[in-house]
Amino acid sequence: EAQVTQNPRYLITVTGKKLTVTCSQNMNHEYMSWYRQDPGLGLRQIYYSMNVEVTDKGDVPEGYKVSRKEKRNFPLILESPSPNQTSLYFCASSRVQESTDTQYFGPGTRLTVL
Amino acid sequence: EDQVTQSPEALRLQEGESSSLNCSYTVSGLRGLFWYRQDPGKGPEFLFTLYSAGEEKEKERLKATLTKKESFLHITAPKPEDSATYLCAVKRGNTGKLIFGQGTTLQVKP
């Protein structure tokens, strides 16, 4: 089954404790992206990757890191989480060519930083 | 500044009462406009992609249209299972950047 998976689905942590949220896709997509969703602010793009070893900032990259060492994986790293990073996070993937560049989203990771 | 605005924020319809959702956008070099459906606590689910003004796409009770400044999602004779938040997003130029609107939450009452 074609899918984007995220782990963990739920995470409660404390300020300053480094964490990684994993994202994996099995569709051989070149493009992967991370978003956060907050009430009243909608979905905002954090980072994206057009292919292996190519990453770029979205609109809200501060406090986050990413890496793309393999095509299927795109982990999101919070080196020193803060309470304002409490949010619902989504990973997405797609092809890059027009007409096939629909993004498919994962199920989400709900993060709470105390 | 690139921007996507959806209206209304919330919409309540009776079953069978047709209506339209609006997505207005300003973006440098539109590469594509996407409509998604999102159920509470779940990831967005793809509905349509539109690439050029005048383009239309249909799926069951939904029809999406695109002009140079806005897109409409028309819902014909909605059913309670159409209740969800509908998200509009635009892709900017030859980049990987995707800008989302804040969504329209639709409630369809039986």
Coordinates of C-alpha atoms in Angstrom, one line a residue:
Chain A
E1 CA 0.0 0.0 0.0
A2 CA 1.3 3.4 -1.0
Q3 CA 1.7 5.5 2.1
V4 CA 3.6 8.1 4.2
T5 CA 4.3 7.0 7.7
Q6 CA 5.3 9.1 10.7
N7 CA 6.6 8.1 14.1
P8 CA 5.8 8.7 16.8
R9 CA 2.2 9.6 16.4
Y10 CA 2.0 11.2 19.8
L11 CA 4.8 12.7 21.9
I12 CA 5.0 14.6 25.1
T13 CA 8.4 15.9 26.0
V14 CA 10.1 18.7 28.1
T15 CA 11.8 21.8 27.0
G16 CA 15.3 21.3 25.7
K17 CA 15.3 17.5 25.3
K18 CA 16.3 16.7 21.7
L19 CA 13.8 14.7 19.7
T20 CA 13.4 13.3 16.2
V21 CA 10.2 12.7 14.3
T22 CA 10.7 10.2 11.5
C23 CA 8.9 10.2 8.1
S24 CA 9.1 7.5 5.5
Q25 CA 7.4 7.0 2.1
N26 CA 7.2 3.9 -0.1
M27 CA 6.3 5.7 -3.4
N28 CA 9.8 6.5 -4.6
H29 CA 8.9 10.2 -4.5
E30 CA 11.6 12.8 -5.0
Y31 CA 10.0 15.5 -3.0
M32 CA 9.3 15.5 0.7
S33 CA 8.1 18.2 3.1
W34 CA 7.3 19.0 6.7
Y35 CA 4.4 21.1 7.9
R36 CA 3.0 22.2 11.2
Q37 CA -0.6 22.9 11.8
D38 CA -1.8 25.3 14.5
P39 CA -5.4 26.6 15.2
G40 CA -6.0 29.8 13.4
L41 CA -2.7 29.6 11.5
G42 CA -3.4 26.7 9.2
L43 CA -0.7 24.5 7.7
R44 CA 2.7 26.2 7.4
Q45 CA 5.7 24.7 5.7
I46 CA 8.8 24.1 7.8
Y47 CA 11.3 22.5 5.4
Y48 CA 11.2 20.7 2.1
S49 CA 13.5 18.5 0.0
M50 CA 13.5 18.2 -3.8
N51 CA 15.7 15.1 -3.7
V52 CA 18.4 13.3 -1.8
E53 CA 20.9 15.7 -0.1
V54 CA 18.8 18.7 -1.3
T55 CA 16.9 20.6 1.4
D56 CA 15.5 24.1 1.7
K57 CA 13.6 26.3 4.1
G58 CA 9.9 26.8 4.1
D59 CA 8.2 29.6 5.9
V60 CA 8.8 28.6 9.5
P61 CA 12.2 26.8 9.7
E62 CA 13.5 28.4 13.0
G63 CA 14.2 25.7 15.7
Y64 CA 14.1 22.8 13.3
K65 CA 16.6 20.7 11.3
V66 CA 16.1 18.2 8.6
S67 CA 18.3 15.8 6.6
R68 CA 17.7 13.7 3.4
K69 CA 20.3 11.0 3.2
E70 CA 18.0 8.5 1.6
K71 CA 15.1 9.0 -0.8
R72 CA 12.5 7.4 1.3
N73 CA 13.3 9.1 4.7
F74 CA 13.0 12.7 5.8
P75 CA 13.4 13.1 9.6
L76 CA 12.5 16.3 11.4
I77 CA 14.9 17.1 14.3
L78 CA 14.2 19.5 17.2
E79 CA 17.5 20.1 18.8
S80 CA 16.1 22.0 21.8
P81 CA 12.3 22.0 21.8
S82 CA 10.4 24.8 23.3
P83 CA 6.7 25.1 24.2
N84 CA 5.9 27.2 21.1
Q85 CA 6.8 24.1 19.1
T86 CA 3.8 22.3 20.5
S87 CA 1.8 21.5 17.4
L88 CA 0.5 18.9 15.0
Y89 CA 3.1 18.0 12.4
F90 CA 2.6 16.5 9.0
C91 CA 5.0 15.0 6.6
A92 CA 4.2 14.9 2.9
S93 CA 5.7 13.5 -0.3
S94 CA 5.2 13.8 -4.1
R95 CA 6.9 13.5 -7.5
V96 CA 8.3 16.8 -8.8
Q97 CA 7.0 16.8 -12.4
E98 CA 3.9 18.9 -13.1
S99 CA 0.7 16.8 -13.3
T100 CA 2.2 14.3 -10.9
D101 CA 3.2 16.6 -8.1
T102 CA 0.2 16.0 -5.8
Q103 CA 1.4 15.8 -2.2
Y104 CA 0.4 12.8 -0.1
F105 CA 0.3 13.4 3.6
G106 CA 1.1 11.2 6.5
P107 CA -1.2 10.7 9.5
G108 CA 0.4 13.4 11.7
T109 CA 2.4 13.6 14.9
R110 CA 1.0 15.5 17.8
L111 CA 3.8 17.0 19.8
T112 CA 3.5 18.6 23.2
V113 CA 6.5 20.4 24.7
L114 CA 6.1 21.2 28.4
Chain B
E1 CA 3.7 38.9 -0.6
D2 CA 2.3 35.5 -1.6
Q3 CA -1.0 34.8 0.1
V4 CA -3.9 32.4 0.1
T5 CA -7.3 33.4 1.6
Q6 CA -10.2 31.0 2.0
S7 CA -13.8 32.0 2.7
P8 CA -16.0 31.5 4.5
E9 CA -14.1 30.2 7.5
A10 CA -17.1 28.0 8.4
L11 CA -20.2 26.9 6.5
R12 CA -23.3 25.1 7.7
L13 CA -25.5 23.5 5.1
Q14 CA -28.6 21.3 5.1
E15 CA -28.2 18.1 3.3
G16 CA -28.9 18.7 -0.4
E17 CA -28.2 22.5 -0.2
S18 CA -25.5 23.3 -2.8
S19 CA -22.9 25.9 -2.2
S20 CA -19.4 27.1 -3.1
L21 CA -16.1 27.6 -1.2
N22 CA -13.7 30.3 -2.3
C23 CA -9.9 30.4 -2.4
S24 CA -8.3 33.7 -3.4
Y25 CA -4.6 33.8 -4.1
T26 CA -1.7 36.0 -4.9
V27 CA 1.5 34.2 -5.8
S28 CA 4.6 34.7 -7.9
G29 CA 4.3 32.3 -10.8
L30 CA 1.5 29.9 -9.9
R31 CA 2.7 26.3 -10.5
G32 CA -0.5 24.7 -9.4
L33 CA -3.5 25.0 -7.1
F34 CA -4.5 22.1 -4.9
W35 CA -7.6 21.3 -3.0
Y36 CA -7.5 18.9 0.0
R37 CA -10.1 17.6 2.4
Q38 CA -9.1 17.1 6.1
D39 CA -11.0 15.2 8.7
P40 CA -10.4 16.0 12.4
G41 CA -7.1 14.5 13.6
K42 CA -6.1 13.2 10.2
G43 CA -3.7 14.2 7.4
P44 CA -5.1 16.2 4.4
E45 CA -6.5 14.0 1.6
F46 CA -5.9 15.1 -1.9
L47 CA -9.0 16.1 -4.0
F48 CA -7.9 18.1 -7.1
T49 CA -5.0 19.9 -8.8
L50 CA -5.6 22.8 -11.2
Y51 CA -2.8 24.2 -13.3
S52 CA -4.3 26.9 -15.5
A53 CA -7.1 29.4 -15.6
G54 CA -10.3 28.0 -17.0
E55 CA -9.5 24.5 -15.9
E56 CA -12.2 22.5 -14.1
K57 CA -12.2 19.1 -12.4
E58 CA -15.0 17.0 -10.9
K59 CA -15.3 14.2 -8.4
E60 CA -18.6 12.9 -7.2
R61 CA -20.4 16.0 -5.7
L62 CA -17.4 18.2 -5.9
K63 CA -16.3 20.5 -8.8
A64 CA -13.2 22.7 -8.7
T65 CA -12.7 25.7 -11.0
L66 CA -9.8 28.1 -11.4
T67 CA -9.4 31.7 -12.6
K68 CA -6.3 33.9 -12.5
K69 CA -7.1 35.2 -9.0
E70 CA -9.3 32.6 -7.3
S71 CA -10.6 29.0 -7.2
F72 CA -14.0 27.7 -6.3
L73 CA -14.9 24.4 -4.8
H74 CA -18.6 23.8 -5.7
I75 CA -20.5 21.2 -3.6
T76 CA -23.6 19.9 -5.2
A77 CA -26.3 18.3 -3.1
P78 CA -24.0 17.7 -0.1
K79 CA -24.4 14.8 2.3
P80 CA -23.4 14.6 6.0
E81 CA -20.3 12.6 5.0
D82 CA -19.0 15.7 3.1
S83 CA -18.5 17.4 6.5
A84 CA -14.8 18.2 6.8
T85 CA -12.3 21.1 6.6
Y86 CA -11.4 21.9 3.0
L87 CA -8.0 23.3 2.3
C88 CA -6.6 25.2 -0.6
A89 CA -2.9 25.5 -1.4
V90 CA -0.8 27.0 -4.1
K91 CA 2.6 26.0 -5.3
R92 CA 5.0 28.9 -6.0
G93 CA 7.0 28.9 -9.2
N94 CA 9.7 26.3 -9.7
T95 CA 10.2 25.8 -6.0
G96 CA 9.0 23.3 -3.6
K97 CA 7.1 25.9 -1.6
L98 CA 3.5 25.3 -0.9
I99 CA 1.3 27.9 0.7
F100 CA -2.0 26.9 2.4
G101 CA -5.1 28.9 3.2
Q102 CA -6.6 28.5 6.6
G103 CA -9.4 26.3 5.4
T104 CA -13.2 26.3 5.3
T105 CA -14.9 24.0 7.9
L106 CA -18.0 22.6 6.3
Q107 CA -20.8 21.0 8.3
V108 CA -23.7 19.3 6.5
K109 CA -26.7 18.5 8.6
P110 CA -29.1 15.7 7.8

